[in-house]
mmCIF file of C-alpha atoms and ligand atoms in Angstrom:
data_model
loop_
_atom_site.group_PDB
_atom_site.id
_atom_site.type_symbol
_atom_site.label_atom_id
_atom_site.label_comp_id
_atom_site.label_asym_id
_atom_site.label_seq_id
_atom_site.Cartn_x
_atom_site.Cartn_y
_atom_site.Cartn_z
ATOM 1 C CA MET L 73 0.169 0.100 -0.167
ATOM 2 C CA LYS L 74 1.188 3.559 -0.929
ATOM 3 C CA LYS L 75 2.920 5.530 2.056
ATOM 4 C CA ILE L 76 1.615 8.865 2.771
ATOM 5 C CA ILE L 77 2.228 12.038 4.878
ATOM 6 C CA ILE L 78 -0.495 12.981 7.425
ATOM 7 C CA ALA L 79 0.073 16.638 8.741
ATOM 8 C CA ILE L 80 -1.821 17.443 11.970
ATOM 9 C CA ASP L 81 -1.478 21.417 12.720
ATOM 10 C CA GLY L 82 -3.711 23.234 15.315
ATOM 11 C CA PHE L 83 -3.759 25.260 18.819
ATOM 12 C CA SER L 84 -1.979 23.936 21.641
ATOM 13 C CA SER L 85 -3.598 21.184 23.654
ATOM 14 C CA THR L 86 -6.350 20.390 21.118
ATOM 15 C CA GLY L 87 -5.212 16.830 21.376
ATOM 16 C CA LYS L 88 -3.315 16.762 18.222
ATOM 17 C CA SER L 89 -0.719 14.310 19.772
ATOM 18 C CA THR L 90 -3.379 11.790 20.685
ATOM 19 C CA ILE L 91 -5.055 11.714 17.389
ATOM 20 C CA ALA L 92 -1.744 11.445 15.743
ATOM 21 C CA LYS L 93 -0.447 8.494 18.069
ATOM 22 C CA GLN L 94 -3.763 6.632 17.488
ATOM 23 C CA LEU L 95 -3.034 6.995 13.778
ATOM 24 C CA ALA L 96 0.490 6.163 13.717
ATOM 25 C CA LYS L 97 -0.227 2.952 15.671
ATOM 26 C CA HIS L 98 -3.325 2.094 13.399
ATOM 27 C CA LEU L 99 -1.097 2.610 10.170
ATOM 28 C CA GLY L 100 2.447 1.362 11.471
ATOM 29 C CA TYR L 101 3.706 4.679 10.826
ATOM 30 C CA VAL L 102 6.001 6.836 12.620
ATOM 31 C CA TYR L 103 4.991 9.611 14.870
ATOM 32 C CA VAL L 104 6.720 12.977 15.331
ATOM 33 C CA ASP L 105 5.640 15.558 17.673
ATOM 34 C CA THR L 106 7.338 18.731 16.569
ATOM 35 C CA GLY L 107 6.301 20.829 19.699
ATOM 36 C CA ALA L 108 8.916 18.522 21.475
ATOM 37 C CA MET L 109 11.551 19.752 19.450
ATOM 38 C CA TYR L 110 10.739 23.430 19.761
ATOM 39 C CA ARG L 111 10.327 22.706 23.716
ATOM 40 C CA ALA L 112 13.843 21.017 23.902
ATOM 41 C CA VAL L 113 15.369 24.172 22.384
ATOM 42 C CA ALA L 114 13.604 26.292 24.974
ATOM 43 C CA LEU L 115 14.849 24.014 27.532
ATOM 44 C CA PHE L 116 18.368 24.268 26.150
ATOM 45 C CA ALA L 117 18.081 28.028 26.359
ATOM 46 C CA MET L 118 16.659 28.268 29.673
ATOM 47 C CA GLU L 119 19.451 25.917 31.172
ATOM 48 C CA ASN L 120 22.234 27.819 29.305
ATOM 49 C CA GLY L 121 20.858 31.331 30.895
ATOM 50 C CA TYR L 122 19.774 32.658 27.361
ATOM 51 C CA ILE L 123 16.434 33.438 28.367
ATOM 52 C CA ASN L 124 14.507 34.120 31.556
ATOM 53 C CA LYS L 125 11.412 36.501 32.642
ATOM 54 C CA GLU L 126 13.477 39.785 31.673
ATOM 55 C CA TYR L 127 15.883 38.854 29.350
ATOM 56 C CA PHE L 128 16.170 36.938 25.966
ATOM 57 C CA ASP L 129 19.921 36.675 24.426
ATOM 58 C CA THR L 130 18.561 35.603 20.933
ATOM 59 C CA GLN L 131 21.895 35.940 19.232
ATOM 60 C CA THR L 132 23.849 33.523 21.414
ATOM 61 C CA LEU L 133 20.991 31.248 21.171
ATOM 62 C CA ILE L 134 21.531 31.504 17.215
ATOM 63 C CA ASN L 135 25.229 30.972 17.626
ATOM 64 C CA ALA L 136 24.655 28.015 19.999
ATOM 65 C CA LEU L 137 22.406 26.092 17.343
ATOM 66 C CA PRO L 138 25.088 23.820 15.917
ATOM 67 C CA ASP L 139 25.482 22.451 19.664
ATOM 68 C CA ILE L 140 22.107 21.357 19.982
ATOM 69 C CA ARG L 141 21.385 17.880 18.810
ATOM 70 C CA LEU L 142 17.913 16.658 18.944
ATOM 71 C CA GLN L 143 17.056 12.981 18.728
ATOM 72 C CA PHE L 144 13.749 10.718 19.269
ATOM 73 C CA GLN L 145 14.201 7.521 20.715
ATOM 74 C CA TYR L 146 11.190 5.062 20.703
ATOM 75 C CA ASN L 147 10.177 3.576 24.200
ATOM 76 C CA ASN L 148 8.710 0.221 23.973
ATOM 77 C CA THR L 149 7.060 0.426 27.383
ATOM 78 C CA LEU L 150 5.649 3.634 26.524
ATOM 79 C CA GLY L 151 4.734 3.107 23.167
ATOM 80 C CA PHE L 152 5.944 6.320 21.698
ATOM 81 C CA ALA L 153 9.144 8.190 20.917
ATOM 82 C CA GLU L 154 10.637 10.262 23.695
ATOM 83 C CA MET L 155 12.880 13.381 22.931
ATOM 84 C CA TYR L 156 16.624 13.528 23.696
ATOM 85 C CA LEU L 157 18.626 16.799 24.042
ATOM 86 C CA ASN L 158 22.166 16.063 23.494
ATOM 87 C CA ASP L 159 21.909 12.484 24.472
ATOM 88 C CA THR L 160 19.885 13.247 27.739
ATOM 89 C CA ASN L 161 16.357 12.005 27.888
ATOM 90 C CA VAL L 162 14.313 15.530 28.384
ATOM 91 C CA GLU L 163 10.668 13.957 27.658
ATOM 92 C CA ASN L 164 9.730 15.178 31.392
ATOM 93 C CA GLU L 165 11.395 18.361 31.756
ATOM 94 C CA ILE L 166 10.183 19.766 28.535
ATOM 95 C CA ARG L 167 6.329 19.219 29.498
ATOM 96 C CA THR L 168 6.303 21.891 32.186
ATOM 97 C CA LEU L 169 4.512 24.990 32.480
ATOM 98 C CA ASN L 170 7.872 26.817 32.973
ATOM 99 C CA VAL L 171 9.093 25.459 29.607
ATOM 100 C CA SER L 172 5.593 26.434 28.070
ATOM 101 C CA GLN L 173 6.140 29.802 29.348
ATOM 102 C CA TYR L 174 9.162 30.267 26.967
ATOM 103 C CA VAL L 175 8.735 28.140 23.879
ATOM 104 C CA SER L 176 6.635 30.440 21.585
ATOM 105 C CA ARG L 177 9.149 33.066 21.965
ATOM 106 C CA ILE L 178 12.092 30.690 20.919
ATOM 107 C CA ALA L 179 9.773 29.269 18.217
ATOM 108 C CA GLU L 180 9.566 32.779 16.785
ATOM 109 C CA ILE L 181 13.242 32.682 15.679
ATOM 110 C CA SER L 182 13.713 31.931 11.967
ATOM 111 C CA GLU L 183 17.129 30.327 12.506
ATOM 112 C CA VAL L 184 15.640 27.891 15.388
ATOM 113 C CA ARG L 185 12.605 27.100 13.069
ATOM 114 C CA ALA L 186 15.137 26.590 9.741
ATOM 115 C CA LYS L 187 17.083 24.003 11.818
ATOM 116 C CA LEU L 188 14.109 22.136 13.062
ATOM 117 C CA VAL L 189 12.277 22.112 9.748
ATOM 118 C CA GLU L 190 15.190 20.645 7.866
ATOM 119 C CA GLN L 191 15.529 17.751 10.300
ATOM 120 C CA GLN L 192 11.646 17.049 10.255
ATOM 121 C CA GLN L 193 11.573 17.049 6.577
ATOM 122 C CA LYS L 194 14.710 14.392 6.458
ATOM 123 C CA MET L 195 12.199 12.510 8.999
ATOM 124 C CA GLY L 196 9.459 12.545 6.139
ATOM 125 C CA GLN L 197 11.718 11.649 3.214
ATOM 126 C CA GLU L 198 10.429 7.890 3.000
ATOM 127 C CA ARG L 199 6.643 9.164 4.078
ATOM 128 C CA GLY L 200 4.647 6.685 6.343
ATOM 129 C CA ILE L 201 4.786 9.458 8.679
ATOM 130 C CA VAL L 202 1.928 11.484 11.085
ATOM 131 C CA MET L 203 3.708 14.575 12.218
ATOM 132 C CA ASP L 204 1.872 17.130 14.470
ATOM 133 C CA GLY L 205 2.632 20.970 15.248
ATOM 134 C CA ARG L 206 1.744 24.309 13.861
ATOM 135 C CA ASP L 207 3.207 24.434 10.287
ATOM 136 C CA ILE L 208 3.479 21.134 9.190
ATOM 137 C CA GLY L 209 0.761 21.139 6.336
ATOM 138 C CA THR L 210 1.953 24.663 5.462
ATOM 139 C CA VAL L 211 5.832 24.874 5.595
ATOM 140 C CA VAL L 212 7.435 21.274 6.383
ATOM 141 C CA PHE L 213 5.057 19.235 4.216
ATOM 142 C CA PRO L 214 3.052 21.578 1.935
ATOM 143 C CA ASP L 215 2.452 18.304 -0.410
ATOM 144 C CA ALA L 216 1.049 16.027 2.786
ATOM 145 C CA GLU L 217 -1.704 13.928 1.339
ATOM 146 C CA VAL L 218 -3.579 14.425 4.487
ATOM 147 C CA LYS L 219 -3.936 17.686 6.166
ATOM 148 C CA ILE L 220 -5.872 17.959 9.535
ATOM 149 C CA PHE L 221 -6.211 21.348 11.561
ATOM 150 C CA MET L 222 -7.346 20.952 15.044
ATOM 151 C CA ASN L 223 -9.068 23.630 17.262
ATOM 152 C CA SER L 224 -11.346 23.925 20.382
ATOM 153 C CA SER L 225 -12.052 26.525 23.020
ATOM 154 C CA ALA L 226 -9.170 27.983 24.850
ATOM 155 C CA GLU L 227 -11.053 27.167 27.977
ATOM 156 C CA THR L 228 -11.451 23.325 27.186
ATOM 157 C CA ARG L 229 -7.780 23.469 26.208
ATOM 158 C CA ALA L 230 -6.687 24.752 29.262
ATOM 159 C CA GLN L 231 -8.661 22.301 31.431
ATOM 160 C CA ARG L 232 -7.094 19.509 29.470
ATOM 161 C CA ARG L 233 -3.522 20.740 29.839
ATOM 162 C CA PHE L 234 -4.472 21.638 33.693
ATOM 163 C CA GLU L 235 -5.436 17.997 34.245
ATOM 164 C CA GLU L 236 -2.402 16.500 32.522
ATOM 165 C CA LEU L 237 -0.224 18.795 34.454
ATOM 166 C CA THR L 238 -1.675 18.044 37.855
ATOM 167 C CA GLU L 239 -1.907 14.445 37.144
ATOM 168 C CA LYS L 240 1.949 14.596 36.764
ATOM 169 C CA GLY L 241 2.260 16.074 40.237
ATOM 170 C CA GLN L 242 2.940 19.692 39.051
ATOM 171 C CA VAL L 243 1.443 22.535 40.892
ATOM 172 C CA VAL L 244 -0.256 24.887 38.754
ATOM 173 C CA SER L 245 -3.373 26.833 38.758
ATOM 174 C CA PHE L 246 -5.984 26.702 36.293
ATOM 175 C CA GLU L 247 -5.637 30.568 35.635
ATOM 176 C CA ASP L 248 -2.039 30.330 34.814
ATOM 177 C CA VAL L 249 -2.800 27.492 32.333
ATOM 178 C CA LEU L 250 -5.336 29.506 30.578
ATOM 179 C CA LYS L 251 -3.265 32.666 30.528
ATOM 180 C CA ASN L 252 -0.582 30.483 29.042
ATOM 181 C CA VAL L 253 -2.739 28.752 26.260
ATOM 182 C CA GLN L 254 -3.926 32.202 25.276
ATOM 183 C CA GLU L 255 -0.652 33.817 25.092
ATOM 184 C CA ARG L 256 0.931 30.878 23.033
ATOM 185 C CA ASP L 257 -2.310 31.174 20.608
ATOM 186 C CA HIS L 258 -1.603 34.941 19.968
ATOM 187 C CA ILE L 259 2.418 34.603 19.632
ATOM 188 C CA ASP L 260 2.174 31.308 17.338
ATOM 189 C CA SER L 261 -0.708 32.855 15.196
ATOM 190 C CA ASN L 262 0.707 36.263 14.865
ATOM 191 C CA ARG L 263 4.591 35.600 14.439
ATOM 192 C CA GLU L 264 6.337 36.521 11.085
ATOM 193 C CA ASP L 265 7.921 33.165 10.178
ATOM 194 C CA SER L 266 5.446 30.250 9.725
ATOM 195 C CA PRO L 267 2.426 31.674 12.039
ATOM 196 C CA LEU L 268 -0.158 29.300 12.647
ATOM 197 C CA ILE L 269 -2.715 29.097 9.906
ATOM 198 C CA VAL L 270 -5.159 26.731 8.388
ATOM 199 C CA ALA L 271 -3.617 25.490 5.220
ATOM 200 C CA LYS L 272 -5.931 25.940 2.220
ATOM 201 C CA ASP L 273 -6.223 22.325 1.688
ATOM 202 C CA ALA L 274 -6.698 21.424 5.568
ATOM 203 C CA ILE L 275 -9.612 19.811 6.863
ATOM 204 C CA GLU L 276 -10.863 21.454 10.150
ATOM 205 C CA ILE L 277 -12.050 19.817 13.145
ATOM 206 C CA ASP L 278 -13.288 21.292 16.373
ATOM 207 C CA ASN L 279 -13.323 18.628 19.076
ATOM 208 C CA SER L 280 -14.869 20.648 22.041
ATOM 209 C CA GLU L 281 -17.862 18.516 21.675
ATOM 210 C CA ILE L 282 -16.897 15.503 20.311
ATOM 211 C CA ASP L 283 -15.181 12.451 22.159
ATOM 212 C CA LYS L 284 -11.929 10.741 21.346
ATOM 213 C CA GLU L 285 -13.408 7.672 19.363
ATOM 214 C CA GLU L 286 -15.683 9.716 17.455
ATOM 215 C CA GLN L 287 -12.749 12.148 16.459
ATOM 216 C CA PHE L 288 -10.622 9.000 15.685
ATOM 217 C CA ALA L 289 -13.157 7.652 13.467
ATOM 218 C CA GLN L 290 -13.509 10.789 11.358
ATOM 219 C CA VAL L 291 -10.008 11.395 10.928
ATOM 220 C CA LEU L 292 -9.360 7.575 9.837
ATOM 221 C CA GLU L 293 -12.118 7.784 7.277
ATOM 222 C CA LEU L 294 -10.117 10.805 5.630
ATOM 223 C CA VAL L 295 -6.891 8.886 5.726
ATOM 224 C CA GLN L 296 -8.431 5.919 4.250
ATOM 225 C CA LYS L 297 -10.177 7.816 1.362
ATOM 226 C CA SER L 298 -6.614 9.288 0.557
ATOM 227 C CA LEU L 299 -5.123 5.797 0.876
HETATM 228 O O1 DC C 551 2.670 21.409 20.399
HETATM 229 P P1 DC C 551 3.200 21.995 21.635
HETATM 230 O O2 DC C 551 2.204 22.923 22.387
HETATM 231 O O3 DC C 551 4.035 21.139 22.585
HETATM 232 O O4 DC C 551 4.178 23.186 21.261
HETATM 233 C C1 DC C 551 5.043 23.973 21.716
HETATM 234 C C2 DC C 551 5.398 25.395 20.968
HETATM 235 O O5 DC C 551 6.044 24.911 19.983
HETATM 236 C C3 DC C 551 4.014 25.968 20.661
HETATM 237 O O6 DC C 551 3.454 27.082 21.451
HETATM 238 C C4 DC C 551 4.604 26.760 19.181
HETATM 239 C C5 DC C 551 5.765 25.863 18.786
HETATM 240 N N1 DC C 551 5.580 25.138 17.715
HETATM 241 C C6 DC C 551 5.943 25.728 16.206
HETATM 242 O O7 DC C 551 6.351 26.797 16.228
HETATM 243 N N2 DC C 551 5.939 25.017 15.441
HETATM 244 C C7 DC C 551 5.570 23.605 15.364
HETATM 245 N N3 DC C 551 5.729 22.979 14.270
HETATM 246 C C8 DC C 551 5.423 22.835 16.667
HETATM 247 C C9 DC C 551 5.460 23.680 17.778
#
């Protein structure tokens, strides 16, 4: 059977990764979470003191980009690939609210985007990939056979993220999570380089009201048509 590229874009916490993982498992495809890559670069910048609340040394980060090595390694027990930054597993560290508070500013930098987009395009050379992010259907794989754009209300998304974080034992308030979701929506949609927009040929899904099974059935139908 021919192998295709499935691009899943959308706002934060719309359940992109859930649907992408389900699809990849069903089809035997590789799943790539590109948000994890931007988060790992944000973590690198934070750990090296290039960014904090008052300060962002963009140029030093750009100069250090050749020192950033990002890899995904499949974890059989978890059933998905974990993010490694310079050979260290950073899967947990990159999912904190602290990293979320800086990542959109990191993702505005064209040099960062160029490096990550190049790596993402290489991962899709053989097709047979489900990739989620913000610019997959518009910039990374404009020729993807299936493009999905996911959305739901900011409150629904913040509630999901809040539950995820508290389940992991992180102490956060719903108000802070909602504020972060809204801030990232704004920066991700308004940045100059590769803003979050709906690709012309993307199918839009609003999942505020539908459950995971219903959503998966909808998306699988789209994919099967394309196959
Ligand atoms: O999907 P996520 O919430 O883990 O993504 C984290 C941030 O990374 C998001 O706020 C914007 C940025 N991002 C991006 O600019 N382009 C992508 N393809 C993926 C993520």
